[in-house]
PDB file of C-alpha atoms and ligand atoms in Angstrom:
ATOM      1  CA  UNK A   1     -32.014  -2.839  25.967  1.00 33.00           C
ATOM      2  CA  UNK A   2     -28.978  -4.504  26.523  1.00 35.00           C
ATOM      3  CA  UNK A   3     -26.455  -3.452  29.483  1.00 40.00           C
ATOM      4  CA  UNK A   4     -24.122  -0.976  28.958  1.00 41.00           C
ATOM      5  CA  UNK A   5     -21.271  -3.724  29.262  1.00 46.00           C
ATOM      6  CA  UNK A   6     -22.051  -6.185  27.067  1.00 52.00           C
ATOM      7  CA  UNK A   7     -19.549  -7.490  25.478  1.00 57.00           C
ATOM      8  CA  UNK A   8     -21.039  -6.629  21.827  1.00 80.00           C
ATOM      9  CA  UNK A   9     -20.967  -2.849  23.091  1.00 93.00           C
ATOM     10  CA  UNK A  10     -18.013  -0.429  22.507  1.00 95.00           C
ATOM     11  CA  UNK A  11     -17.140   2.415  24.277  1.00 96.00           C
ATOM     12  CA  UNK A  12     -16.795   5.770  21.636  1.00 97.00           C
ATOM     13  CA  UNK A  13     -13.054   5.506  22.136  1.00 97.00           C
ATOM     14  CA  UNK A  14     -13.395   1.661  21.637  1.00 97.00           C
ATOM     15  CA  UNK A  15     -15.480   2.576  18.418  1.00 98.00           C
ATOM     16  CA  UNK A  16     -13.033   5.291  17.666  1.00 98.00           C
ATOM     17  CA  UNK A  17     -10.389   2.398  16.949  1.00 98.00           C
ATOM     18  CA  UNK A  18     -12.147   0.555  15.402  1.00 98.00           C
ATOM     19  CA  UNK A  19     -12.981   3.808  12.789  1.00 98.00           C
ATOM     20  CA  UNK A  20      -9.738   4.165  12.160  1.00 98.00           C
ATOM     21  CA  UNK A  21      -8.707   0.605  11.644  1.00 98.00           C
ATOM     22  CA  UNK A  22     -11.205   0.527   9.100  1.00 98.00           C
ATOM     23  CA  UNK A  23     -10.339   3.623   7.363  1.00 98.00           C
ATOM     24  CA  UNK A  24      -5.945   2.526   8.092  1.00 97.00           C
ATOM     25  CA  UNK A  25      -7.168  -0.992   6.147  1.00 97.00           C
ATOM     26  CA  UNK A  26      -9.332   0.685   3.410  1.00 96.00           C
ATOM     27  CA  UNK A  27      -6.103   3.367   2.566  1.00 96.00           C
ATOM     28  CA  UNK A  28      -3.031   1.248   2.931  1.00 93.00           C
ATOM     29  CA  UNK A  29      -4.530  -0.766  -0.181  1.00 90.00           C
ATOM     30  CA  UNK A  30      -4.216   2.675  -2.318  1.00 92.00           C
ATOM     31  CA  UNK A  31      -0.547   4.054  -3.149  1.00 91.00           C
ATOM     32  CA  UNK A  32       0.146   7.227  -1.694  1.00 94.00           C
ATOM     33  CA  UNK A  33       3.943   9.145  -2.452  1.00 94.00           C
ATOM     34  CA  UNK A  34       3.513  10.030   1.398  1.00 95.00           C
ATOM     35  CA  UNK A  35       6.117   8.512   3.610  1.00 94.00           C
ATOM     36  CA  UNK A  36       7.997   8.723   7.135  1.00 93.00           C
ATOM     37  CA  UNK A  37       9.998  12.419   7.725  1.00 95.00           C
ATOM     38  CA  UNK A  38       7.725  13.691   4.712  1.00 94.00           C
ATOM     39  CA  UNK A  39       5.966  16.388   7.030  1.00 94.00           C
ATOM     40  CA  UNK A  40       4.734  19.296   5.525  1.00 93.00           C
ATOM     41  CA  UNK A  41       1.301  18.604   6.177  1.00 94.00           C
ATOM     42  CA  UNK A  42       1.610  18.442   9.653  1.00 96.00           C
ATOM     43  CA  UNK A  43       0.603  22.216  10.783  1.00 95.00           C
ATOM     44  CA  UNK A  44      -1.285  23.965  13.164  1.00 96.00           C
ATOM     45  CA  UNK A  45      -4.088  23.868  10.752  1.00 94.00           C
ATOM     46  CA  UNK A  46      -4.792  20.222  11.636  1.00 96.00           C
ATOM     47  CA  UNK A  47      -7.983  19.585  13.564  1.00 97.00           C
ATOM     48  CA  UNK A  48      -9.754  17.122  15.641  1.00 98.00           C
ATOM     49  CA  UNK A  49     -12.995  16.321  18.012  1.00 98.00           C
ATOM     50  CA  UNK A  50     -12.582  16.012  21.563  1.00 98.00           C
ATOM     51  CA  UNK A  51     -13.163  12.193  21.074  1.00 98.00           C
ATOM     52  CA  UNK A  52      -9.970  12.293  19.523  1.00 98.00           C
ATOM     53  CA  UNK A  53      -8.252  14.399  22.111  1.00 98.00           C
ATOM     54  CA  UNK A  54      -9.442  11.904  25.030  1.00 98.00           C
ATOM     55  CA  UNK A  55      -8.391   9.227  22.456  1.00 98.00           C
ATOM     56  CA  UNK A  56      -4.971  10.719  22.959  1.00 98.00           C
ATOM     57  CA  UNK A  57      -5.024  11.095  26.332  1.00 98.00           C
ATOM     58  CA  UNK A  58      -6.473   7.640  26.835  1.00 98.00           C
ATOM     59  CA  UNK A  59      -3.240   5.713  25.398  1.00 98.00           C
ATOM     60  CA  UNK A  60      -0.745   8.252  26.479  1.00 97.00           C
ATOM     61  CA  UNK A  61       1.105   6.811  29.801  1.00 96.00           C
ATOM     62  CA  UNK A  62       1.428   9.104  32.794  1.00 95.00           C
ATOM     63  CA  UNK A  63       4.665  10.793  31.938  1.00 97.00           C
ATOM     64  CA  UNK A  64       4.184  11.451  28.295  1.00 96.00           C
ATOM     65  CA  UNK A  65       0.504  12.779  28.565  1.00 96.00           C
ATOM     66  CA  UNK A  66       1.913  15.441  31.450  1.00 96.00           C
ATOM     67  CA  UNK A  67       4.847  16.239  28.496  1.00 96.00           C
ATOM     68  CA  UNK A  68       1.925  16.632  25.965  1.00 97.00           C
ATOM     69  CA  UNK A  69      -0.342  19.135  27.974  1.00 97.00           C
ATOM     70  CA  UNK A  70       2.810  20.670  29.077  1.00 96.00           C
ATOM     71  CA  UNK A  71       3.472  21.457  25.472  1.00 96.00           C
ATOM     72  CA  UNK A  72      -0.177  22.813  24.604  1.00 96.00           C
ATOM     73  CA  UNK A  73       0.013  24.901  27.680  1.00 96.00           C
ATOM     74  CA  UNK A  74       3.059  26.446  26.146  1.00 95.00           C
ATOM     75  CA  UNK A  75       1.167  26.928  22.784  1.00 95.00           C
ATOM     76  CA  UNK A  76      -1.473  29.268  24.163  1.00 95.00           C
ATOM     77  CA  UNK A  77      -0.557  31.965  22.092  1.00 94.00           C
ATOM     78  CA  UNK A  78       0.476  30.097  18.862  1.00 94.00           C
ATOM     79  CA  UNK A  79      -0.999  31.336  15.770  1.00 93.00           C
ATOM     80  CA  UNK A  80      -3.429  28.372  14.457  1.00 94.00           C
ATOM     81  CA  UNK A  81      -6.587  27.439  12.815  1.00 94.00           C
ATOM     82  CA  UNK A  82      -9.514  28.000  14.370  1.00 95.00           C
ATOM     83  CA  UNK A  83     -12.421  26.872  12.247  1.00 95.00           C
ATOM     84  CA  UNK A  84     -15.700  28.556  12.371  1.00 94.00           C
ATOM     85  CA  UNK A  85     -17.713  25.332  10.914  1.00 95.00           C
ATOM     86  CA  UNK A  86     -17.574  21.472  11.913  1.00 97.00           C
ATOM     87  CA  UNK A  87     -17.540  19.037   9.218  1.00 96.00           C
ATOM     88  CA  UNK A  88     -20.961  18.414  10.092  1.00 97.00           C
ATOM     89  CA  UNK A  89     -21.610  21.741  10.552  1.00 95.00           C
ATOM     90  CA  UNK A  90     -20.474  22.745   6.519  1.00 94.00           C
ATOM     91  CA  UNK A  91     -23.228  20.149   5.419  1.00 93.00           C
ATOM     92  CA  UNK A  92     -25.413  21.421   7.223  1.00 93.00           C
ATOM     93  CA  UNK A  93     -24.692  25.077   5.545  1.00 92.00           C
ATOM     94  CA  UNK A  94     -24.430  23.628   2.639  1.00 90.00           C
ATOM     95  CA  UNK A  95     -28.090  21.402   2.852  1.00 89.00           C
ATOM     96  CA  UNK A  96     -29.305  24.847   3.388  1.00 90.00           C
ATOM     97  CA  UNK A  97     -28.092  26.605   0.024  1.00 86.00           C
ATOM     98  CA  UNK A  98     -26.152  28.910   2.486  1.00 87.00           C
ATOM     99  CA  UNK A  99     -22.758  30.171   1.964  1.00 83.00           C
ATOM    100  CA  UNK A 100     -20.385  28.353   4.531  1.00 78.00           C
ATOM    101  CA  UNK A 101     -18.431  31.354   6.173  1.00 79.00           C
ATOM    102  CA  UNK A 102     -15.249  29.797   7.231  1.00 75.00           C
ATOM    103  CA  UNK A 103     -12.215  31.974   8.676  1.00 74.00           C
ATOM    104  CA  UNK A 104      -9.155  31.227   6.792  1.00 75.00           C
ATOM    105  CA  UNK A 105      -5.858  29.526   8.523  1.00 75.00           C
ATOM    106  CA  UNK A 106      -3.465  32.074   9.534  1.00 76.00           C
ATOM    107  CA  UNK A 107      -0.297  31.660   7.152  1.00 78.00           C
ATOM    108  CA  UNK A 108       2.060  30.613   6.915  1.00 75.00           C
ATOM    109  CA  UNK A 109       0.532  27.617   9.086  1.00 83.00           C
ATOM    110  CA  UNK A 110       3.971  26.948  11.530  1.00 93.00           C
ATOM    111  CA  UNK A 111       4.407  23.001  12.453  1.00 96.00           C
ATOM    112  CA  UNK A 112       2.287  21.170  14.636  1.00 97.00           C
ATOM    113  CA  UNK A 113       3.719  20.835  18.222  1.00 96.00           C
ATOM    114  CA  UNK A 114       3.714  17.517  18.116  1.00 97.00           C
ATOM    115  CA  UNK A 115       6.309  17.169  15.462  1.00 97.00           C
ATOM    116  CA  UNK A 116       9.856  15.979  16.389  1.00 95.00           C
ATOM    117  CA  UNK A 117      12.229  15.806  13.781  1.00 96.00           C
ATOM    118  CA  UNK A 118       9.736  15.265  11.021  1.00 95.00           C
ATOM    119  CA  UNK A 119       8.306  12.471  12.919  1.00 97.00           C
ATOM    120  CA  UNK A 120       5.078  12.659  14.748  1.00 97.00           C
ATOM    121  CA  UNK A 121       4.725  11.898  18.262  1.00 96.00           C
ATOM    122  CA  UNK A 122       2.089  10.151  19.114  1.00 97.00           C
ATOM    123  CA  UNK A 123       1.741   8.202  15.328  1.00 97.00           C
ATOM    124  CA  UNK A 124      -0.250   5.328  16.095  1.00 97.00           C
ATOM    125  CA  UNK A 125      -3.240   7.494  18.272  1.00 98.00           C
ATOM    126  CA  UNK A 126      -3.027  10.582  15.701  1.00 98.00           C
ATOM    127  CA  UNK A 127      -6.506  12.194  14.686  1.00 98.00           C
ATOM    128  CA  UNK A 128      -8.407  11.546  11.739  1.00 98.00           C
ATOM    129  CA  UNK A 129      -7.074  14.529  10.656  1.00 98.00           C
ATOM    130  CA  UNK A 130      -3.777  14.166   9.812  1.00 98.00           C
ATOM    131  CA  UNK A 131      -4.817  10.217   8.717  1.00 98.00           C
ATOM    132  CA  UNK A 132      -6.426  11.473   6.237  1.00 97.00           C
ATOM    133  CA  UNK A 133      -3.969  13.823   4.960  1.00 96.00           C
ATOM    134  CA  UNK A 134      -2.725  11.932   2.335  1.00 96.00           C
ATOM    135  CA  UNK A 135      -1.410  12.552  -1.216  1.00 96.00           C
ATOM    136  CA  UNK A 136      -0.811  10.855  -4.720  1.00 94.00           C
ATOM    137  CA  UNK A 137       2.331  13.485  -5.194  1.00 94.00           C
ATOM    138  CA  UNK A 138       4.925  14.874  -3.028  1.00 93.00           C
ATOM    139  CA  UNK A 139       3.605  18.175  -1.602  1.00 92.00           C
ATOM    140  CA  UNK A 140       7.135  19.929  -1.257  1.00 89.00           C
ATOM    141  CA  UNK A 141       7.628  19.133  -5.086  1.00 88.00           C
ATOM    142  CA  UNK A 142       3.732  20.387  -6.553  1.00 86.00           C
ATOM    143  CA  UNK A 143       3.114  22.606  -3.567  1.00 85.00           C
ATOM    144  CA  UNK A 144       0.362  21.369  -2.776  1.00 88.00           C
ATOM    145  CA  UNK A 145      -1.908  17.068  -1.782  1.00 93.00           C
ATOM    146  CA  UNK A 146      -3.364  15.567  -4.816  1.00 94.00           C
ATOM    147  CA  UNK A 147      -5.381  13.068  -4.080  1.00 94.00           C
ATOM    148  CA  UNK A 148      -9.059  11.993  -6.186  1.00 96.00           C
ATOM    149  CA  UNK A 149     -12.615  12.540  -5.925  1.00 97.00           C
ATOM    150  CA  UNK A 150     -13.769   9.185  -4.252  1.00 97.00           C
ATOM    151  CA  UNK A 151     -10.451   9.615  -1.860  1.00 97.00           C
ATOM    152  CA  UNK A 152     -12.475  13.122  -0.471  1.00 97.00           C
ATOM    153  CA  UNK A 153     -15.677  11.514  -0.564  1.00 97.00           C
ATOM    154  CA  UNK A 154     -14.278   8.662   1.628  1.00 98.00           C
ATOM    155  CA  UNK A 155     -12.380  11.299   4.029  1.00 98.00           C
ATOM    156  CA  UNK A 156     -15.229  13.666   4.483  1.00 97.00           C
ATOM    157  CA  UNK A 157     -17.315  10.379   4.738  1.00 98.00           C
ATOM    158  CA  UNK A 158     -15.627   9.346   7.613  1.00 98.00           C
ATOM    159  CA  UNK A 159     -15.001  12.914   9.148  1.00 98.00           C
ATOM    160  CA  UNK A 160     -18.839  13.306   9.526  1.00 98.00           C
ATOM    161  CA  UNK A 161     -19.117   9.887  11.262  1.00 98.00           C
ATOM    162  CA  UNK A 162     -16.232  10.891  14.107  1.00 98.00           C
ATOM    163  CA  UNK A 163     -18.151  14.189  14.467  1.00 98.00           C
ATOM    164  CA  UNK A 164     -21.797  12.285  15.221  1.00 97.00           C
ATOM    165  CA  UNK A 165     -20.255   9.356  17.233  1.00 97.00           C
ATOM    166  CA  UNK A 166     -18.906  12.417  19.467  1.00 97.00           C
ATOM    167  CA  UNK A 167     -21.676  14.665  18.729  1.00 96.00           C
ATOM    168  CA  UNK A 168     -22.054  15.934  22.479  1.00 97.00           C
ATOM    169  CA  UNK A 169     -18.533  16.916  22.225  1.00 98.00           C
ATOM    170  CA  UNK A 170     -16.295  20.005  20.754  1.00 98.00           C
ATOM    171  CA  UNK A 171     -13.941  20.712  17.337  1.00 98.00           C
ATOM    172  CA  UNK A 172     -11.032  22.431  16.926  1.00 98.00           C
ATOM    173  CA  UNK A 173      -7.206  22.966  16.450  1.00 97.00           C
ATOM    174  CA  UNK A 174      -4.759  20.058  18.365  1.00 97.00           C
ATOM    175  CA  UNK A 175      -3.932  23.093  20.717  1.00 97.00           C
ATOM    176  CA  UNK A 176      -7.406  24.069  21.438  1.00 97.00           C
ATOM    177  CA  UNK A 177      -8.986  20.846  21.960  1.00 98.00           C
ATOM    178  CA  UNK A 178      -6.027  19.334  23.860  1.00 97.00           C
ATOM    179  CA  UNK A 179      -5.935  22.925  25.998  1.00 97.00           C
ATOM    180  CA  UNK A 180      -9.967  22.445  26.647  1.00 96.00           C
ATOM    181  CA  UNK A 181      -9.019  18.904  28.101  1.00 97.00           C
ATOM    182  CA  UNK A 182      -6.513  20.635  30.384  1.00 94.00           C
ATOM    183  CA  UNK A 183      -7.071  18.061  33.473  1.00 91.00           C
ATOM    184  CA  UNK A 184      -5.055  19.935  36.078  1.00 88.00           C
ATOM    185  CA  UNK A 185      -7.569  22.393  37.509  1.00 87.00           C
ATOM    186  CA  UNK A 186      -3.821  24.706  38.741  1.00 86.00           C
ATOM    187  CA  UNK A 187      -3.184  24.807  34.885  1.00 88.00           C
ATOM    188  CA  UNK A 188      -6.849  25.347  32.927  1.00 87.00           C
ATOM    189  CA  UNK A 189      -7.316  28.097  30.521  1.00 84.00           C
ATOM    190  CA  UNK A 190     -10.213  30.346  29.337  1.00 84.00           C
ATOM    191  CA  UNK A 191      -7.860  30.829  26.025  1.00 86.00           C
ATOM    192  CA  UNK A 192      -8.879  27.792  24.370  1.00 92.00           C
ATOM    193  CA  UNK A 193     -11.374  28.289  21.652  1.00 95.00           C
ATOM    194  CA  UNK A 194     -13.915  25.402  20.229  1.00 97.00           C
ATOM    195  CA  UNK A 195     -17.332  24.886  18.397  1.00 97.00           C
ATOM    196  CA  UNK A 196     -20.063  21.970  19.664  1.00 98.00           C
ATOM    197  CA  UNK A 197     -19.736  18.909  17.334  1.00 98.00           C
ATOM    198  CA  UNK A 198     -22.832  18.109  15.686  1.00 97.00           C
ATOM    199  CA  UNK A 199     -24.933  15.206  14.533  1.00 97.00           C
ATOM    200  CA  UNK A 200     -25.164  14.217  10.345  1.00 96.00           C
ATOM    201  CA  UNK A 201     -28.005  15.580   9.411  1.00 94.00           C
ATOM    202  CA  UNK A 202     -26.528  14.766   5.309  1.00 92.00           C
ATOM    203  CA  UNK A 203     -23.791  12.668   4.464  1.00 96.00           C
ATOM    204  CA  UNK A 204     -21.706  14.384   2.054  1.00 95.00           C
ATOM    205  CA  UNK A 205     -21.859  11.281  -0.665  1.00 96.00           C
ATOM    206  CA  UNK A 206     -22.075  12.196  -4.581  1.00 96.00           C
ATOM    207  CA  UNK A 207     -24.181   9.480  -6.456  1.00 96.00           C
ATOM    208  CA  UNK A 208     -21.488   8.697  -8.397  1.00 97.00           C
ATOM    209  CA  UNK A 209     -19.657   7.106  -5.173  1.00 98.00           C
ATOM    210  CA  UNK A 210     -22.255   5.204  -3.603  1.00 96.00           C
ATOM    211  CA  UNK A 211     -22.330   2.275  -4.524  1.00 97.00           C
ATOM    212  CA  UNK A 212     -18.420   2.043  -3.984  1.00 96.00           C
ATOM    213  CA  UNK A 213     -18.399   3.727  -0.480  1.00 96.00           C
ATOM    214  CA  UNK A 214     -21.275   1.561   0.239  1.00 97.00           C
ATOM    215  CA  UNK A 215     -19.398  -0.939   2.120  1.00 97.00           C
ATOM    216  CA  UNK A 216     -18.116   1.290   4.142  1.00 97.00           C
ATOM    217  CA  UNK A 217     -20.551   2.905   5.314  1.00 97.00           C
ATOM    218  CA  UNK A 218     -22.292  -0.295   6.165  1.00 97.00           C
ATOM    219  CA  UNK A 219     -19.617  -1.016   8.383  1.00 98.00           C
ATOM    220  CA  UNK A 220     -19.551   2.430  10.263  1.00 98.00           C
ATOM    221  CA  UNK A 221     -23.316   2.094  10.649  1.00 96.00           C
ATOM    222  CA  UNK A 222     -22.386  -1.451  12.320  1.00 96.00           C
ATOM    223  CA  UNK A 223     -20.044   0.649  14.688  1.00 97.00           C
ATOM    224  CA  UNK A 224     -21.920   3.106  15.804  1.00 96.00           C
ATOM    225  CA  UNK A 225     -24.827   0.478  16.350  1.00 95.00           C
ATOM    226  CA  UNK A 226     -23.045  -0.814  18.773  1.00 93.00           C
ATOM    227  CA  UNK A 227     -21.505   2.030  20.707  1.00 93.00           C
ATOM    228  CA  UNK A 228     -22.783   3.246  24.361  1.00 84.00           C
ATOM    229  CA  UNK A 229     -21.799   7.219  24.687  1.00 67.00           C
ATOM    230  CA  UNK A 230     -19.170   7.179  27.153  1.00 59.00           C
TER     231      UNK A 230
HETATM  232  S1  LIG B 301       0.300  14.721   2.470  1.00 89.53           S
HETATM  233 FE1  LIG B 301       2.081  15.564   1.403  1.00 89.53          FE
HETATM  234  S2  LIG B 301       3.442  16.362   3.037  1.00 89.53           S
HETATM  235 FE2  LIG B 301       1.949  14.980   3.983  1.00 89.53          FE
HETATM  236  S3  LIG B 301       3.023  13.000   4.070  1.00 89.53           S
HETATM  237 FE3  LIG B 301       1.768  13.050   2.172  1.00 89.53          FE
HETATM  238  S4  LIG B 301       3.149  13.791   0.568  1.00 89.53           S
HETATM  239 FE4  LIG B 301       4.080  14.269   2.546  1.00 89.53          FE
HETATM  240  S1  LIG B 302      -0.445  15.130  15.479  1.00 89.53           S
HETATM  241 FE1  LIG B 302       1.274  14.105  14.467  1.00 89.53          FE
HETATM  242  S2  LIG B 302       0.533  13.516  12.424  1.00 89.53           S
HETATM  243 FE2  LIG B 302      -0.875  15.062  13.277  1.00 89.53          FE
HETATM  244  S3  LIG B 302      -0.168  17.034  12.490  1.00 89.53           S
HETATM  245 FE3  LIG B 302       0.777  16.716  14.513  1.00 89.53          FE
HETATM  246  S4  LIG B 302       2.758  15.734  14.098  1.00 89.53           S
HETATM  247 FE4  LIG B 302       1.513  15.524  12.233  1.00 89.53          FE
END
């Protein structure tokens, strides 16, 4: 076995980037009617894995990561989404020819705390989550994303790989996860409220999209191949 710092290794937040490079590259080539100060999307239903929560704390300098858990802190009691399934976790259900029982997102879903102005901030370390909330129509004219089958294989695709390359870590809303990675010890809370990530046990792929998410998934298997769990 190699050592843990050879050079080919990554870290899981170095193999985080390079998960969403991939998936940034793969989507900018597709034309989406989403653009800067378009914002509706960007709710207190959004979620994340801790991976991506230390992702954001990883990049964030000193005085805008205390701003950021300063925030959260003040979010404790904000209504949001707390799912009762991972990604992972709905295969899984689903594998089984069980129901999935997932709650519901309280509504009307108020704006993510994050968002200033109808910009987001912290754009360029944001969670898969809200990369992948894209749309082929404005949602504030149909009421609602559009986007195509392969488009939801590919998210879901690459929502299950973020889950098992952090699958010893938790899931939740931006305002649980980020409250669970309180790291003042004066200021941590028992009000933060995750599930444990899990591993793919099924990728969610219809046959139909194979062969065209194929290189893809090649790639992510390359990534995770050569990621050490931090
Ligand atoms: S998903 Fe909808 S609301 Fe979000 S940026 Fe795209 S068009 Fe705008
Ligand atoms: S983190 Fe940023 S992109 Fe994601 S929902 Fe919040 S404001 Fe929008």
């Amino acid at each position: 076995m190699m050592p843990k710092n050879h050079p080919t290794h990554l870290s899981d937040i170095e193999a985080l980037g390079k998960i969403y490079r991939l998936y940034d590259d793969y989507m900018n080539s597709l034309s989406f009617a989403c653009e800067k100060f378009c914002a509706e999307c960007c709710t207190t239903a959004m979620t994340l894995t801790s991976l991506e929560g230390r992702f954001i704390d990883h990049f964030l300098d000193r005085q805008k990561k205390a701003v950021l858990y300063q925030q959260m802190r003040g979010h404790v009691h904000t209504p949001r989404y707390q799912p009762a399934l991972t990604t992972n976790g709905y295969a899984q259900t689903c594998l089984e020819n069980k129901t999935p029982a997932e709650k519901a997102p309280p509504e009307p879903s108020l704006p993510c705390p994050l968002l200033e102005n109808d910009l987001c901030a912290i754009y360029s370390i944001r969670p898969f989550g809200c990369r992948c909330m894209v749309s082929f129509s404005k949602c504030r004219k149909t009421g609602s994303a559009h986007i195509d089958e392969l488009t939801l294989t590919v998210n879901t695709l690459f929502l299950q790989v973020i889950e098992h390359l952090d699958q010893s870590g938790f899931f939740g809303s931006l305002i649980d996860v980020m409250l669970c990675l309180e790291p003042d010890p004066a200021h941590m809370t028992k009000k933060c409220v995750t599930i444990p990530n899990r591993p793919v046990t099924q990728l969610m792929i219809p046959p139909e999209h194979r062969e065209k998410i194929q290189p893809l998934l090649d790639t992510l298997n390359h990534i995770l191949s050569r990621t050490v769990q931090g």
